[in-house]
Amino acid sequence: MVLYRAMLRTLLQRRLETAAIVVIVMVAVMGLASVKLASSYALFLSNKAWTYEVGNIIVDGSFPGPVLTEIDGLEGVQRVKLLKITLTTGEYNGEPVSVALVYNPSDSYPFSYIKEGDGRVLVFTTTGKALVNVGDRITVPGLGDVTVEGRALGVARVVSADIVLFVPKEMEEAAEGVKISAVSIVSAENVNVSKLAEQVKDVIEEGGGSVNRVTVITEEDNPARRPMEAVAESFTMFVSLALISTSLIVLGAEASLLEREVRQVGVLKAVGLSRAAVIALFGGYNLVRGLIGAVLGVLLAIPLSEKLVILGGLGPHAGVQIRILVEKFPFHPDIWSVLEILGIALLIVALVSIIPPALFYRVPTGRALRFTGLTGRTAGRLFSGRPLLAFTIRRIISRPWLALTLTVLIALSWGAVASIPMSLRGVGIIEDEIKWYNYDAVIQTAAPPSMASKVVDLALNVTGVKGAEAWLMNDGIARLNGDRLLAMTCLGEWRLTPRLVEGRWPSKGEVVVSETLSKDYGLHVGDPVTLELGGRARELKVVGVVADHRNNGRVIFLSPEDYLGVVKEDWITLHIASTGDPAYTALQVKYALIESGIPSIVLSTKEDLIEGQHQMVSFMNMVMLIVNTANTLAGFIGIGVLLAIDLAGRLRELGVLRAVGFTTAQKALLISGQIPILSLVSAPLALLLGYIISKSMLTLMEPAVGYLSPIPNVVDVIKTGWVVLGAFILGLALSAIYLRRQSTGSLLRAE
Amino acid sequence: MTGSIVFEDVWKVYRQGRVEYPALRGVSVEVRPGELIALLGPSGSGKTTFIYLAGGIETPTRGRVVVNGHDITRMGEGERARWRRRNVGIVFQFFHLIPSLTALENVMLPMILAGHPPKPERRRRALELLDLVGMRDKADKFPSQLSGGEQQRVAIARALAADPPLILADEPTANLDTENKRRVIDLLVEANRMGKTVLYTTHDPELASKAQRVIKIVDGRIVD
């Protein structure tokens, strides 16, 4: 009991060291816990936005009234919603616009939105920045002038149009244009959604309705899922590095403490304490500190996680109003995740607390008792006759624990930073990787596939258009040996399509596969392949291989005939290539289509596509910058703590140095001089670590940002050496500040 | 004035929390250049404090300390460190050699700091000094490989390394056996013969008797 009291006193005496370790453990555990909790919450919200808000079964077609009641009565159906939309062309501020009039009788489901202002006509926006203001007038065929009475801030995009208006039922019915009816169904938990979708289809057809398309939306289909997981995994990787750094700091702190208190270990052994008792006494220090830090870290992570999700939005899941989602699905931390993180943290802290006293117990009692307080061994005869250099080098060798932990900490900090230029190297690379975008703009129309040649001709007649191609809005789904593939087609000439690597574009009964599929399944031009299309097996002939560009290479191209056999009805998506300004040309094409009565909207120009990729890269760069800054800070704090412990352990030695004429600056240089020397050992480790991290990052990021070249820029990698310089300056400043406050006498009297 | 020490009404009070411990109480004394002085007093009388003040390791709470004509009470810590390089050599009770440096390197260290003698001569001079203290054959040994007496002799060589006019020795024989006590005192006498002012502290009247002058100190006051 007396000994434990003594240990407790020591713990309190080392307040600064204790505080530093508590804070470091707290920050690392908080980082890990908040990343884990926040990422799982963000993914949960994203999946909700994807499946719950839109519905996880969407049926396009026509639905006689009683059918809906029947669907509602099916087992496994949680909610049914009929949504009626009229796509039309209108005029706003003297310009032709595409207008979608949506009859949405529910205030909350599906396509949840927040109503801002009263009124029956609400302009809908998913971004919160409505193009149209309340009070504006829009001319709509069949309705005349419609005045916007309010705003609806939505969770998910309803339909593509220049202006989306929520209107009463009679207005939607009176408007002239393309009519769409859709039923959106949310299934109950643990229901076989595909089976339920078949049942819904049967009910509609038996009830006299028709079904154009049944879309089953699962969480796996969530396009934001993989990028979000990639972000979460990269965050986890970096916070794990921070946790390793923290473990090393705790290990190094205790080992350094024991290195200078080895005589005390000797005394305890001399009076008969067992190994277990010594481990308990000295390891108890860190266990207590680690426990406090870990618990505080987890407690702080809980509120932080929700804030992180709100602040960061859903990252790659753009277009979702996070505020609405958070209100609808409040944050509840998963208690098992919390306990898991706490358990991992405590296990690590316990391990690093036990190792040093267990090792120091092995120092022979006699040797431990003869320890004078001045550390240092006859660490070789390196740099014999050159005292200043020899002093620093031999001093490093004489305290291997400190040297080892400092070396690894430098490597971890440096490696994390070095991984940036090795993986994401700015946005310039995207320009090269986006070559397959050989069209300038994408225009979404409300024209059916049968109007393909008319739409293309209209576009080609616009000045500045050098090419136009009719694609379809939706991707079909095909399966190859159970592997889910996107099926695409082109309704006209295959001129602006992704780059063909080999062969030609498909006719009926033929297929073009991506490079990845060709490689993974050994498919070559001329080979037959059996694909599952529209629920049945079809044998097609491979006639070409196309460069990877979407869905991680899981893409096939079908002829329009085969594609439309899978997808009954679709809308034309027009790809155009221009000779001049793509944005201007695309707008002219849109006007031409609208004037011909085809509701259309410019989805994106090539610049938008590139910008989208840039934004993704910028987002990932920001993610890496944040986590690397945190990681480097953690590393620096660790280096600072260890240097402070080193200083505290060599006070008398420093006093002697000052007595023989060393100035404070020279002594600080001796202390901090360890860092550049150790960095020579850290450098290969840091570069290897940076390479491993960057490789992992590339693997994680590829689906999110495209295809990145793994060739690092050597100069940029070398520049990351600023980490060492930073650590050196930090060490210099810390040592100088500390030593300035100590008189030579007090140093010489130090224990 | 090289090798001179002047204490004018010097007080040194240590504080631990609210408690004050006066180590020196109004000491006024003068040591002339070339003197061999023993500061004799019992444990806790203020001998070490006297040495630390004379060496500029500490500053007085009150009064003035002038060494080699320099009022070191007016100097900052860094300035005193630089001043010590060429003006004072200190021998500690517990030797305080740098454990990671060999005997030779320990002796070379003050020369490097002082920039004196010139670089090519340092190794030769260090060996000469080790020869003087009878340690040349152990020049490449580390402190942990030397006995207490040997370490103290290396410490004396280190104190002489930069050729300072003043040598201060704080209980240099306290941790040594009789034979080594004699050898260490002989070396200090030898240093004095070389023209150095030597001031050493001891609680042993017999060792004090080897000095030209003995200053007695009790409870922080000079009594004789």
GROMACS .gro file of N, CA and C in nm, chain A residues 12-93:
model
  246
   12LEU      N    1   0.143   1.214  -0.959
   12LEU     CA    2   0.097   1.352  -0.942
   12LEU      C    3   0.211   1.451  -0.961
   13GLN      N    4   0.332   1.407  -0.919
   13GLN     CA    5   0.448   1.496  -0.935
   13GLN      C    6   0.476   1.520  -1.083
   14ARG      N    7   0.455   1.416  -1.164
   14ARG     CA    8   0.481   1.430  -1.308
   14ARG      C    9   0.353   1.477  -1.378
   15ARG      N   10   0.304   1.587  -1.328
   15ARG     CA   11   0.174   1.635  -1.377
   15ARG      C   12   0.176   1.665  -1.526
   16LEU      N   13   0.284   1.730  -1.568
   16LEU     CA   14   0.291   1.772  -1.708
   16LEU      C   15   0.293   1.650  -1.801
   17GLU      N   16   0.379   1.555  -1.762
   17GLU     CA   17   0.392   1.432  -1.843
   17GLU      C   18   0.259   1.357  -1.844
   18THR      N   19   0.197   1.347  -1.725
   18THR     CA   20   0.070   1.278  -1.712
   18THR      C   21  -0.036   1.346  -1.798
   19ALA      N   22  -0.041   1.479  -1.788
   19ALA     CA   23  -0.141   1.553  -1.866
   19ALA      C   24  -0.118   1.531  -2.015
   20ALA      N   25   0.008   1.535  -2.055
   20ALA     CA   26   0.040   1.517  -2.198
   20ALA      C   27  -0.006   1.380  -2.246
   21ILE      N   28   0.021   1.277  -2.167
   21ILE     CA   29  -0.015   1.140  -2.211
   21ILE      C   30  -0.166   1.123  -2.210
   22VAL      N   31  -0.232   1.178  -2.109
   22VAL     CA   32  -0.379   1.169  -2.106
   22VAL      C   33  -0.437   1.236  -2.231
   23VAL      N   34  -0.383   1.353  -2.263
   23VAL     CA   35  -0.436   1.428  -2.379
   23VAL      C   36  -0.409   1.351  -2.509
   24ILE      N   37  -0.288   1.297  -2.521
   24ILE     CA   38  -0.254   1.225  -2.645
   24ILE      C   39  -0.344   1.102  -2.663
   25VAL      N   40  -0.358   1.025  -2.556
   25VAL     CA   41  -0.443   0.905  -2.565
   25VAL      C   42  -0.587   0.948  -2.596
   26MET      N   43  -0.629   1.053  -2.527
   26MET     CA   44  -0.766   1.102  -2.547
   26MET      C   45  -0.789   1.141  -2.693
   27VAL      N   46  -0.695   1.216  -2.748
   27VAL     CA   47  -0.711   1.263  -2.887
   27VAL      C   48  -0.712   1.144  -2.984
   28ALA      N   49  -0.620   1.049  -2.962
   28ALA     CA   50  -0.613   0.935  -3.054
   28ALA      C   51  -0.740   0.851  -3.046
   29VAL      N   52  -0.785   0.823  -2.924
   29VAL     CA   53  -0.905   0.740  -2.908
   29VAL      C   54  -1.026   0.817  -2.962
   30MET      N   55  -1.028   0.946  -2.934
   30MET     CA   56  -1.139   1.030  -2.983
   30MET      C   57  -1.142   1.026  -3.137
   31GLY      N   58  -1.023   1.035  -3.198
   31GLY     CA   59  -1.015   1.030  -3.344
   31GLY      C   60  -1.070   0.898  -3.397
   32LEU      N   61  -1.024   0.788  -3.339
   32LEU     CA   62  -1.067   0.657  -3.388
   32LEU      C   63  -1.217   0.638  -3.366
   33ALA      N   64  -1.261   0.672  -3.245
   33ALA     CA   65  -1.403   0.652  -3.212
   33ALA      C   66  -1.491   0.741  -3.298
   34SER      N   67  -1.452   0.868  -3.314
   34SER     CA   68  -1.539   0.958  -3.389
   34SER      C   69  -1.542   0.921  -3.537
   35VAL      N   70  -1.428   0.875  -3.591
   35VAL     CA   71  -1.428   0.833  -3.731
   35VAL      C   72  -1.518   0.712  -3.749
   36LYS      N   73  -1.508   0.617  -3.657
   36LYS     CA   74  -1.588   0.495  -3.669
   36LYS      C   75  -1.737   0.528  -3.654
   37LEU      N   76  -1.769   0.606  -3.551
   37LEU     CA   77  -1.911   0.637  -3.527
   37LEU      C   78  -1.966   0.727  -3.637
   38ALA      N   79  -1.887   0.829  -3.674
   38ALA     CA   80  -1.935   0.924  -3.775
   38ALA      C   81  -1.951   0.857  -3.910
   39SER      N   82  -1.854   0.772  -3.947
   39SER     CA   83  -1.864   0.710  -4.079
   39SER      C   84  -1.982   0.614  -4.086
   40SER      N   85  -2.007   0.540  -3.977
   40SER     CA   86  -2.120   0.448  -3.983
   40SER      C   87  -2.252   0.525  -3.983
   41TYR      N   88  -2.255   0.639  -3.912
   41TYR     CA   89  -2.377   0.722  -3.912
   41TYR      C   90  -2.398   0.786  -4.049
   42ALA      N   91  -2.289   0.836  -4.109
   42ALA     CA   92  -2.300   0.899  -4.241
   42ALA      C   93  -2.348   0.799  -4.345
   43LEU      N   94  -2.295   0.677  -4.338
   43LEU     CA   95  -2.336   0.575  -4.433
   43LEU      C   96  -2.482   0.535  -4.409
   44PHE      N   97  -2.519   0.529  -4.282
   44PHE     CA   98  -2.658   0.498  -4.248
   44PHE      C   99  -2.751   0.604  -4.310
   45LEU      N  100  -2.715   0.731  -4.294
   45LEU     CA  101  -2.797   0.839  -4.348
   45LEU      C  102  -2.800   0.834  -4.501
   46SER      N  103  -2.683   0.806  -4.558
   46SER     CA  104  -2.676   0.800  -4.704
   46SER      C  105  -2.765   0.688  -4.758
   47ASN      N  106  -2.759   0.573  -4.691
   47ASN     CA  107  -2.844   0.461  -4.733
   47ASN      C  108  -2.991   0.495  -4.716
   48LYS      N  109  -3.020   0.568  -4.608
   48LYS     CA  110  -3.159   0.609  -4.586
   48LYS      C  111  -3.204   0.700  -4.699
   49ALA      N  112  -3.116   0.797  -4.734
   49ALA     CA  113  -3.150   0.889  -4.842
   49ALA      C  114  -3.172   0.812  -4.972
   50TRP      N  115  -3.095   0.706  -4.987
   50TRP     CA  116  -3.100   0.628  -5.110
   50TRP      C  117  -3.221   0.535  -5.114
   51THR      N  118  -3.246   0.466  -5.007
   51THR     CA  119  -3.352   0.365  -5.011
   51THR      C  120  -3.483   0.411  -4.947
   52TYR      N  121  -3.474   0.476  -4.835
   52TYR     CA  122  -3.595   0.508  -4.762
   52TYR      C  123  -3.666   0.629  -4.822
   53GLU      N  124  -3.589   0.732  -4.853
   53GLU     CA  125  -3.652   0.854  -4.900
   53GLU      C  126  -3.711   0.837  -5.039
   54VAL      N  127  -3.636   0.769  -5.125
   54VAL     CA  128  -3.683   0.751  -5.261
   54VAL      C  129  -3.774   0.628  -5.267
   55GLY      N  130  -3.751   0.537  -5.179
   55GLY     CA  131  -3.823   0.410  -5.183
   55GLY      C  132  -3.730   0.303  -5.230
   56ASN      N  133  -3.747   0.181  -5.184
   56ASN     CA  134  -3.653   0.079  -5.232
   56ASN      C  135  -3.712  -0.008  -5.344
   57ILE      N  136  -3.839   0.021  -5.380
   57ILE     CA  137  -3.893  -0.037  -5.505
   57ILE      C  138  -3.963   0.078  -5.577
   58ILE      N  139  -3.920   0.107  -5.697
   58ILE     CA  140  -3.985   0.211  -5.777
   58ILE      C  141  -4.046   0.142  -5.900
   59VAL      N  142  -4.171   0.166  -5.920
   59VAL     CA  143  -4.239   0.106  -6.036
   59VAL      C  144  -4.290   0.218  -6.126
   60ASP      N  145  -4.245   0.218  -6.251
   60ASP     CA  146  -4.298   0.313  -6.350
   60ASP      C  147  -4.409   0.244  -6.428
   61GLY      N  148  -4.515   0.316  -6.456
   61GLY     CA  149  -4.622   0.257  -6.535
   61GLY      C  150  -4.752   0.331  -6.512
   62SER      N  151  -4.865   0.260  -6.528
   62SER     CA  152  -4.995   0.322  -6.497
   62SER      C  153  -5.063   0.236  -6.391
   63PHE      N  154  -5.132   0.306  -6.301
   63PHE     CA  155  -5.184   0.234  -6.184
   63PHE      C  156  -5.329   0.274  -6.156
   64PRO      N  157  -5.424   0.186  -6.182
   64PRO     CA  158  -5.561   0.218  -6.144
   64PRO      C  159  -5.570   0.230  -5.991
   65GLY      N  160  -5.656   0.319  -5.943
   65GLY     CA  161  -5.665   0.349  -5.799
   65GLY      C  162  -5.662   0.231  -5.704
   66PRO      N  163  -5.746   0.129  -5.722
   66PRO     CA  164  -5.751   0.020  -5.622
   66PRO      C  165  -5.620  -0.058  -5.610
   67VAL      N  166  -5.539  -0.052  -5.713
   67VAL     CA  167  -5.412  -0.126  -5.711
   67VAL      C  168  -5.324  -0.083  -5.593
   68LEU      N  169  -5.325   0.047  -5.570
   68LEU     CA  170  -5.240   0.099  -5.462
   68LEU      C  171  -5.281   0.042  -5.327
   69THR      N  172  -5.413   0.031  -5.306
   69THR     CA  173  -5.461  -0.025  -5.180
   69THR      C  174  -5.416  -0.171  -5.167
   70GLU      N  175  -5.421  -0.241  -5.281
   70GLU     CA  176  -5.379  -0.382  -5.279
   70GLU      C  177  -5.229  -0.394  -5.246
   71ILE      N  178  -5.152  -0.306  -5.309
   71ILE     CA  179  -5.006  -0.308  -5.282
   71ILE      C  180  -4.981  -0.279  -5.134
   72ASP      N  181  -5.054  -0.182  -5.085
   72ASP     CA  182  -5.038  -0.143  -4.944
   72ASP      C  183  -5.066  -0.262  -4.851
   73GLY      N  184  -5.154  -0.350  -4.897
   73GLY     CA  185  -5.190  -0.464  -4.814
   73GLY      C  186  -5.094  -0.581  -4.823
   74LEU      N  187  -4.996  -0.574  -4.916
   74LEU     CA  188  -4.900  -0.685  -4.929
   74LEU      C  189  -4.812  -0.696  -4.805
   75GLU      N  190  -4.782  -0.820  -4.770
   75GLU     CA  191  -4.695  -0.840  -4.653
   75GLU      C  192  -4.553  -0.791  -4.686
   76GLY      N  193  -4.500  -0.719  -4.598
   76GLY     CA  194  -4.363  -0.669  -4.621
   76GLY      C  195  -4.360  -0.527  -4.676
   77VAL      N  196  -4.479  -0.472  -4.708
   77VAL     CA  197  -4.482  -0.334  -4.758
   77VAL      C  198  -4.503  -0.240  -4.640
   78GLN      N  199  -4.412  -0.148  -4.624
   78GLN     CA  200  -4.425  -0.053  -4.513
   78GLN      C  201  -4.505   0.070  -4.556
   79ARG      N  202  -4.470   0.123  -4.671
   79ARG     CA  203  -4.542   0.241  -4.721
   79ARG      C  204  -4.550   0.237  -4.872
   80VAL      N  205  -4.658   0.288  -4.926
   80VAL     CA  206  -4.675   0.297  -5.071
   80VAL      C  207  -4.706   0.442  -5.105
   81LYS      N  208  -4.648   0.487  -5.213
   81LYS     CA  209  -4.671   0.626  -5.249
   81LYS      C  210  -4.685   0.638  -5.401
   82LEU      N  211  -4.790   0.701  -5.445
   82LEU     CA  212  -4.804   0.728  -5.587
   82LEU      C  213  -4.750   0.868  -5.614
   83LEU      N  214  -4.670   0.875  -5.713
   83LEU     CA  215  -4.613   1.005  -5.748
   83LEU      C  216  -4.646   1.033  -5.894
   84LYS      N  217  -4.707   1.148  -5.919
   84LYS     CA  218  -4.741   1.180  -6.058
   84LYS      C  219  -4.662   1.303  -6.101
   85ILE      N  220  -4.602   1.289  -6.216
   85ILE     CA  221  -4.515   1.398  -6.265
   85ILE      C  222  -4.552   1.430  -6.409
   86THR      N  223  -4.555   1.559  -6.439
   86THR     CA  224  -4.568   1.601  -6.580
   86THR      C  225  -4.441   1.676  -6.618
   87LEU      N  226  -4.375   1.623  -6.721
   87LEU     CA  227  -4.256   1.692  -6.773
   87LEU      C  228  -4.300   1.776  -6.891
   88THR      N  229  -4.270   1.902  -6.887
   88THR     CA  230  -4.317   1.989  -6.994
   88THR      C  231  -4.215   2.098  -7.024
   89THR      N  232  -4.248   2.177  -7.124
   89THR     CA  233  -4.161   2.291  -7.155
   89THR      C  234  -4.235   2.419  -7.120
   90GLY      N  235  -4.167   2.514  -7.072
   90GLY     CA  236  -4.231   2.638  -7.032
   90GLY      C  237  -4.145   2.757  -7.063
   91GLU      N  238  -4.183   2.868  -7.003
   91GLU     CA  239  -4.104   2.990  -7.025
   91GLU      C  240  -4.087   3.062  -6.892
   92TYR      N  241  -3.967   3.103  -6.870
   92TYR     CA  242  -3.939   3.175  -6.745
   92TYR      C  243  -3.844   3.290  -6.777
   93ASN      N  244  -3.884   3.409  -6.739
   93ASN     CA  245  -3.804   3.529  -6.770
   93ASN      C  246  -3.774   3.540  -6.919
   0.00000   0.00000   0.00000
